XYZ file of C-alpha atoms in Angstrom:
372
model
C 9.248 21.996 9.999
C 9.804 19.384 8.055
C 7.727 16.136 7.491
C 9.698 13.953 10.015
C 9.634 16.464 12.948
C 5.885 16.363 12.265
C 5.480 12.966 12.280
C 7.650 12.813 15.503
C 5.783 15.398 17.413
C 2.495 13.925 16.418
C 3.548 10.765 17.948
C 4.842 12.368 21.280
C 1.239 13.598 21.531
C -0.699 10.517 20.706
C 1.135 8.641 23.276
C -0.502 10.993 25.896
C -3.693 9.868 24.262
C -3.634 6.111 24.517
C -1.263 2.902 24.027
C -2.390 1.124 20.623
C -3.864 1.484 17.563
C -7.085 0.042 18.697
C -7.745 2.299 20.884
C -7.138 5.143 18.239
C -9.475 3.505 15.861
C -12.065 3.301 18.310
C -12.493 6.546 17.946
C -13.438 6.464 13.877
C -16.000 3.740 14.108
C -18.666 6.028 13.326
C -16.622 7.260 10.460
C -16.507 4.041 8.666
C -19.690 2.924 7.045
C -20.733 -0.647 8.218
C -21.184 -1.799 4.279
C -17.306 -1.284 3.908
C -16.422 -2.859 7.511
C -18.960 -4.910 9.181
C -19.130 -5.265 12.957
C -17.595 -8.427 13.442
C -14.940 -7.569 10.699
C -14.173 -4.541 12.514
C -13.497 -6.095 15.715
C -11.142 -8.159 13.705
C -9.145 -5.607 13.209
C -9.431 -4.215 16.430
C -7.906 -7.241 18.088
C -4.813 -6.668 15.372
C -4.734 -3.071 15.937
C -4.603 -3.445 19.881
C -1.117 -5.081 19.008
C 0.039 -2.378 17.384
C 1.574 1.321 19.076
C -0.777 4.368 18.655
C 2.039 6.258 17.443
C 1.141 4.636 13.980
C -1.203 7.022 13.447
C 1.112 9.936 12.775
C 1.457 7.797 9.357
C -0.553 6.916 6.846
C -2.607 3.938 7.705
C -5.895 2.321 6.228
C -7.918 -0.253 4.713
C -7.999 -2.543 1.397
C -11.656 -2.753 0.804
C -12.831 -5.702 -1.793
C -15.343 -3.857 -3.896
C -16.316 -7.225 -5.835
C -17.821 -9.128 -2.895
C -20.813 -8.265 -0.532
C -18.933 -9.158 2.549
C -17.903 -5.981 4.623
C -14.365 -7.081 5.136
C -10.850 -5.090 4.749
C -7.437 -5.934 5.366
C -5.539 -3.458 7.484
C -2.489 -1.504 6.617
C 0.076 0.609 8.606
C 3.390 2.719 8.119
C 6.614 2.959 9.950
C 9.975 4.049 9.840
C 13.548 3.287 11.532
C 14.204 5.515 14.289
C 10.732 6.896 15.044
C 8.624 5.609 18.032
C 6.542 3.054 15.977
C 9.818 1.655 14.485
C 11.517 1.766 17.697
C 8.244 -0.276 19.281
C 9.177 -3.224 16.589
C 13.036 -2.982 17.331
C 11.775 -3.593 21.198
C 9.572 -6.366 20.435
C 12.338 -8.026 18.712
C 14.631 -7.895 21.689
C 12.223 -8.521 24.146
C 10.113 -11.182 22.180
C 12.045 -13.834 20.181
C 8.800 -15.651 18.801
C 7.680 -12.302 17.290
C 8.640 -12.969 13.736
C 7.028 -9.734 12.390
C 9.057 -7.935 14.818
C 12.597 -9.827 13.680
C 11.346 -9.216 10.123
C 10.986 -5.444 10.410
C 14.457 -5.483 12.760
C 16.765 -7.015 9.780
C 15.012 -4.709 7.356
C 16.074 -1.509 9.714
C 19.509 -3.059 10.481
C 20.110 -2.890 6.864
C 18.876 0.579 6.108
C 20.864 1.747 9.136
C 24.147 0.303 8.139
C 26.660 3.014 7.116
C 26.418 3.821 3.771
C 23.346 1.638 3.244
C 22.681 1.170 -0.454
C 19.178 0.221 0.474
C 18.518 3.714 2.691
C 19.827 5.349 -0.511
C 16.906 3.811 -2.308
C 14.146 3.644 0.053
C 14.890 5.768 2.714
C 13.880 4.631 5.993
C 10.027 3.963 5.476
C 8.262 0.627 5.132
C 4.655 -0.385 5.215
C 2.718 -3.684 6.588
C -0.192 -4.889 5.293
C -2.274 -7.357 7.627
C -4.658 -9.946 6.200
C -7.447 -9.855 8.135
C -10.833 -10.098 5.695
C -8.693 -12.040 3.119
C -6.802 -14.432 5.920
C -7.234 -17.989 5.223
C -5.410 -19.144 8.203
C -4.507 -18.138 11.493
C -4.967 -14.533 13.234
C -1.012 -14.262 13.647
C 0.492 -14.623 10.009
C 2.910 -12.324 8.961
C 1.684 -9.267 7.300
C 2.971 -8.197 3.793
C 5.654 -5.909 3.620
C 6.527 -3.208 1.441
C 8.947 -0.769 0.297
C 8.808 2.208 -1.850
C 11.714 4.085 -3.913
C 11.480 7.341 -1.784
C 14.917 8.754 -2.438
C 15.724 7.515 -5.780
C 13.166 7.057 -8.243
C 13.527 4.135 -10.532
C 12.452 5.283 -13.891
C 12.793 3.272 -16.578
C 15.576 3.373 -18.935
C 17.988 4.892 -15.954
C 20.013 2.052 -15.809
C 19.126 1.256 -12.337
C 19.071 -2.578 -12.338
C 21.313 -2.817 -9.558
C 18.950 -0.980 -7.402
C 16.179 -3.306 -7.863
C 18.035 -6.285 -6.989
C 19.066 -4.650 -3.800
C 15.469 -3.890 -2.771
C 14.432 -7.290 -3.653
C 17.315 -9.218 -1.843
C 16.410 -6.986 1.540
C 12.748 -7.862 1.568
C 13.426 -11.774 0.678
C 16.164 -11.769 3.660
C 14.114 -9.940 5.969
C 11.418 -12.522 6.025
C 14.000 -15.429 6.349
C 13.810 -16.669 2.609
C 16.631 -17.665 1.145
C 17.688 -15.836 -2.247
C 17.193 -16.626 -5.312
C 19.046 -15.461 -8.330
C 16.426 -16.508 -11.020
C 13.977 -14.980 -8.638
C 15.709 -11.469 -8.858
C 16.658 -11.513 -12.226
C 12.843 -12.053 -13.211
C 12.247 -8.720 -11.020
C 15.361 -6.815 -12.754
C 13.733 -7.815 -16.303
C 10.466 -6.353 -14.999
C 12.303 -3.410 -14.672
C 14.440 -3.257 -17.710
C 11.240 -3.666 -19.844
C 9.677 -0.458 -18.516
C 9.310 2.510 -20.706
C 11.318 5.838 -19.710
C 8.622 7.604 -18.602
C 7.403 4.932 -15.849
C 8.466 4.051 -12.624
C 9.089 1.262 -10.114
C 6.941 2.511 -7.289
C 7.074 -0.611 -4.890
C 8.178 -3.571 -3.930
C 6.068 -6.171 -1.602
C 6.584 -9.605 -0.095
C 3.767 -11.677 1.438
C 5.524 -13.741 3.723
C 2.253 -15.894 4.912
C 1.406 -16.646 1.273
C 3.085 -18.552 -1.732
C 6.351 -17.112 -2.248
C 6.333 -14.015 -4.709
C 7.756 -10.358 -5.219
C 5.058 -7.964 -6.283
C 6.233 -4.798 -8.370
C 4.085 -2.058 -8.837
C 4.920 0.158 -12.168
C 3.347 3.383 -12.450
C 3.129 6.009 -15.472
C 2.170 4.098 -18.509
C 0.784 7.102 -20.712
C -0.942 4.980 -23.421
C -2.743 1.646 -23.829
C -0.264 0.836 -26.386
C 2.871 1.198 -23.763
C 0.980 -1.127 -21.578
C 0.662 -3.824 -24.271
C 4.186 -3.579 -25.434
C 5.420 -3.653 -21.797
C 3.477 -6.923 -21.400
C 4.196 -8.220 -24.678
C 8.023 -8.091 -24.169
C 7.747 -9.727 -20.638
C 6.149 -12.519 -22.031
C 3.299 -12.066 -19.650
C 1.214 -15.151 -19.377
C -2.254 -13.882 -19.283
C -4.272 -12.651 -22.346
C -2.980 -9.161 -23.389
C -6.491 -8.440 -25.181
C -8.044 -8.949 -21.958
C -6.274 -5.976 -20.320
C -6.373 -4.036 -23.623
C -10.525 -4.636 -23.545
C -10.299 -3.518 -19.781
C -8.580 -0.335 -20.367
C -10.539 0.671 -23.263
C -13.858 0.568 -21.803
C -12.706 2.260 -18.620
C -11.648 5.187 -21.024
C -14.893 4.966 -22.622
C -16.353 5.823 -19.202
C -13.869 8.450 -17.735
C -10.891 10.302 -18.850
C -7.950 8.008 -17.928
C -4.914 9.728 -18.150
C -2.186 7.102 -16.837
C -2.281 3.684 -15.762
C -0.455 1.190 -13.547
C 0.382 -2.463 -13.363
C 1.163 -4.812 -10.286
C 3.332 -7.644 -11.465
C 3.854 -11.178 -9.469
C 7.424 -12.151 -9.825
C 8.743 -15.465 -8.950
C 11.449 -17.779 -9.600
C 10.398 -19.606 -12.861
C 8.757 -16.148 -14.423
C 5.584 -14.018 -14.216
C 2.335 -14.769 -12.382
C -0.567 -14.659 -14.509
C -2.534 -12.382 -12.141
C -2.373 -8.885 -12.791
C -3.386 -5.745 -11.316
C -4.530 -2.143 -12.943
C -4.370 1.029 -11.266
C -6.268 3.511 -13.616
C -5.764 7.463 -12.879
C -8.130 9.463 -14.295
C -6.391 12.940 -14.141
C -2.820 13.849 -12.250
C -4.061 13.745 -8.918
C -0.772 15.146 -7.258
C 1.211 18.375 -7.894
C 3.961 17.504 -5.597
C 4.856 13.802 -5.810
C 6.135 13.903 -1.974
C 2.434 14.666 -1.282
C 1.341 11.243 -2.279
C -1.352 10.892 0.594
C -3.435 13.968 -0.085
C -5.970 13.746 -2.729
C -8.306 16.389 -4.636
C -11.901 16.122 -3.106
C -13.483 15.338 -6.697
C -10.638 13.156 -8.341
C -12.429 10.062 -7.537
C -15.818 10.602 -8.390
C -15.412 9.704 -12.140
C -13.374 6.453 -11.411
C -16.110 5.462 -9.330
C -18.883 6.112 -11.398
C -16.932 4.011 -14.089
C -16.495 1.095 -11.762
C -20.275 1.050 -10.972
C -20.968 -0.112 -14.463
C -19.131 -3.101 -13.715
C -21.716 -6.144 -12.911
C -19.149 -7.629 -10.151
C -18.846 -4.621 -8.273
C -21.410 -3.952 -5.378
C -22.987 -0.713 -5.682
C -23.647 -0.148 -2.531
C -19.943 -0.412 -1.610
C -19.273 2.289 -4.233
C -22.061 4.508 -2.777
C -20.198 4.214 0.730
C -16.555 4.958 -0.707
C -17.821 8.082 -2.560
C -17.880 9.907 0.924
C -14.299 8.944 2.048
C -12.526 11.210 1.106
C -12.849 14.588 2.868
C -11.498 17.833 3.379
C -8.991 17.899 6.428
C -10.959 17.639 9.900
C -9.938 19.087 13.335
C -10.282 16.700 16.096
C -9.812 17.738 19.923
C -8.343 15.039 22.200
C -6.949 15.568 26.052
C -3.950 17.023 24.457
C -5.251 19.421 22.162
C -6.062 19.778 18.468
C -5.104 17.082 15.640
C -5.763 17.321 12.141
C -7.079 14.278 10.453
C -6.854 13.569 6.683
C -8.686 10.671 4.805
C -8.953 9.764 1.195
C -8.486 7.242 -1.111
C -5.071 5.981 -2.142
C -5.900 4.276 -5.149
C -7.944 1.492 -6.736
C -6.876 -1.662 -8.223
C -8.453 -3.595 -11.025
C -7.409 -7.549 -10.864
C -7.489 -9.437 -13.908
C -7.214 -13.494 -13.519
C -8.271 -16.092 -15.146
C -8.260 -13.890 -18.458
C -11.064 -11.994 -17.050
C -11.442 -8.844 -14.655
C -13.083 -10.009 -11.744
C -11.709 -8.135 -8.737
C -11.759 -4.619 -7.601
C -10.127 -3.271 -4.416
C -10.229 0.303 -3.196
C -7.080 1.117 -0.798
C -7.972 4.277 1.570
C -6.020 6.135 4.232
C -6.066 8.202 7.335
C -3.313 9.986 9.000
C -3.304 12.560 11.826
C -1.190 15.403 12.442
C -0.715 16.912 15.924
C 2.063 19.659 14.374
C 1.017 23.569 14.797
C -0.462 24.673 11.765
C 1.862 27.079 9.824
């Protein structure tokens, strides 16, 4: 049974267990520390999750947890794909409710993915991710989520001559949320790709339609601090590269950092001054297709390194240390499910030429497929 069949089977079983992600999350409250997500914050997440189908539990879902504030807040993320039950939910919503802007945006993107010989599908496949601003929301609770695509079908390695692929993905995201295409914005995104070293990859693309317009690019796989510095210098990144070097250096003194990644904000007039850093303590995955499966001890060195930063909340680090666990067997009305949970990545955020934020991205996912 391949991964798509396993997801479909799990979704079929989940619809027998309930209707919404709110119902599913309700079962997991005792697994999530109130230090990370408080009761009021949890209620806000459930309010959003009740508007989403329970079938989303068959693909990774989880939380963005700010480690730099004592407030126990979180944003909520989910995955879906064209052609499965979760994707069909949004397609139906787009047909039945013309006011549902999120469903309309998802439906536009799916139409492009499902077009004959779709260039977009050849790059990213049929999957996408949504990130709902909940803890970080500054406006109304019904704002559009961030939308992300990953090149799952064709890896966008630096130096591979895939500049046009970058433009295709950018144009698709921009169009799906109703923005006018902007040649300068697309050119700047392509410029980020062209500046990548050969052994890096453009790992994801994101837009945030409820925030100021920007394209978020995640570039992963820098082997050395020098590669990162040269990359930022070649791009004329407007922040202080010496600050980035200092952050990487002090974390290397605390842990065996083997690779780094950068989140770059692309705009029509250039690059934004905020930079996200992802530090990989060791190669976490032996198979790149299994990006949601972590080793159980991989994150302890990184969390220990984080604990030395004055702005990081120590209680949250302690609570986060227990998130990753062995596969857990759960028993429900329709039988046995296996739940996986872990830390996907930690992002350090440099803005105003200083490191002042750290965010953990944690996930959960259920499988109701027979164990092999």
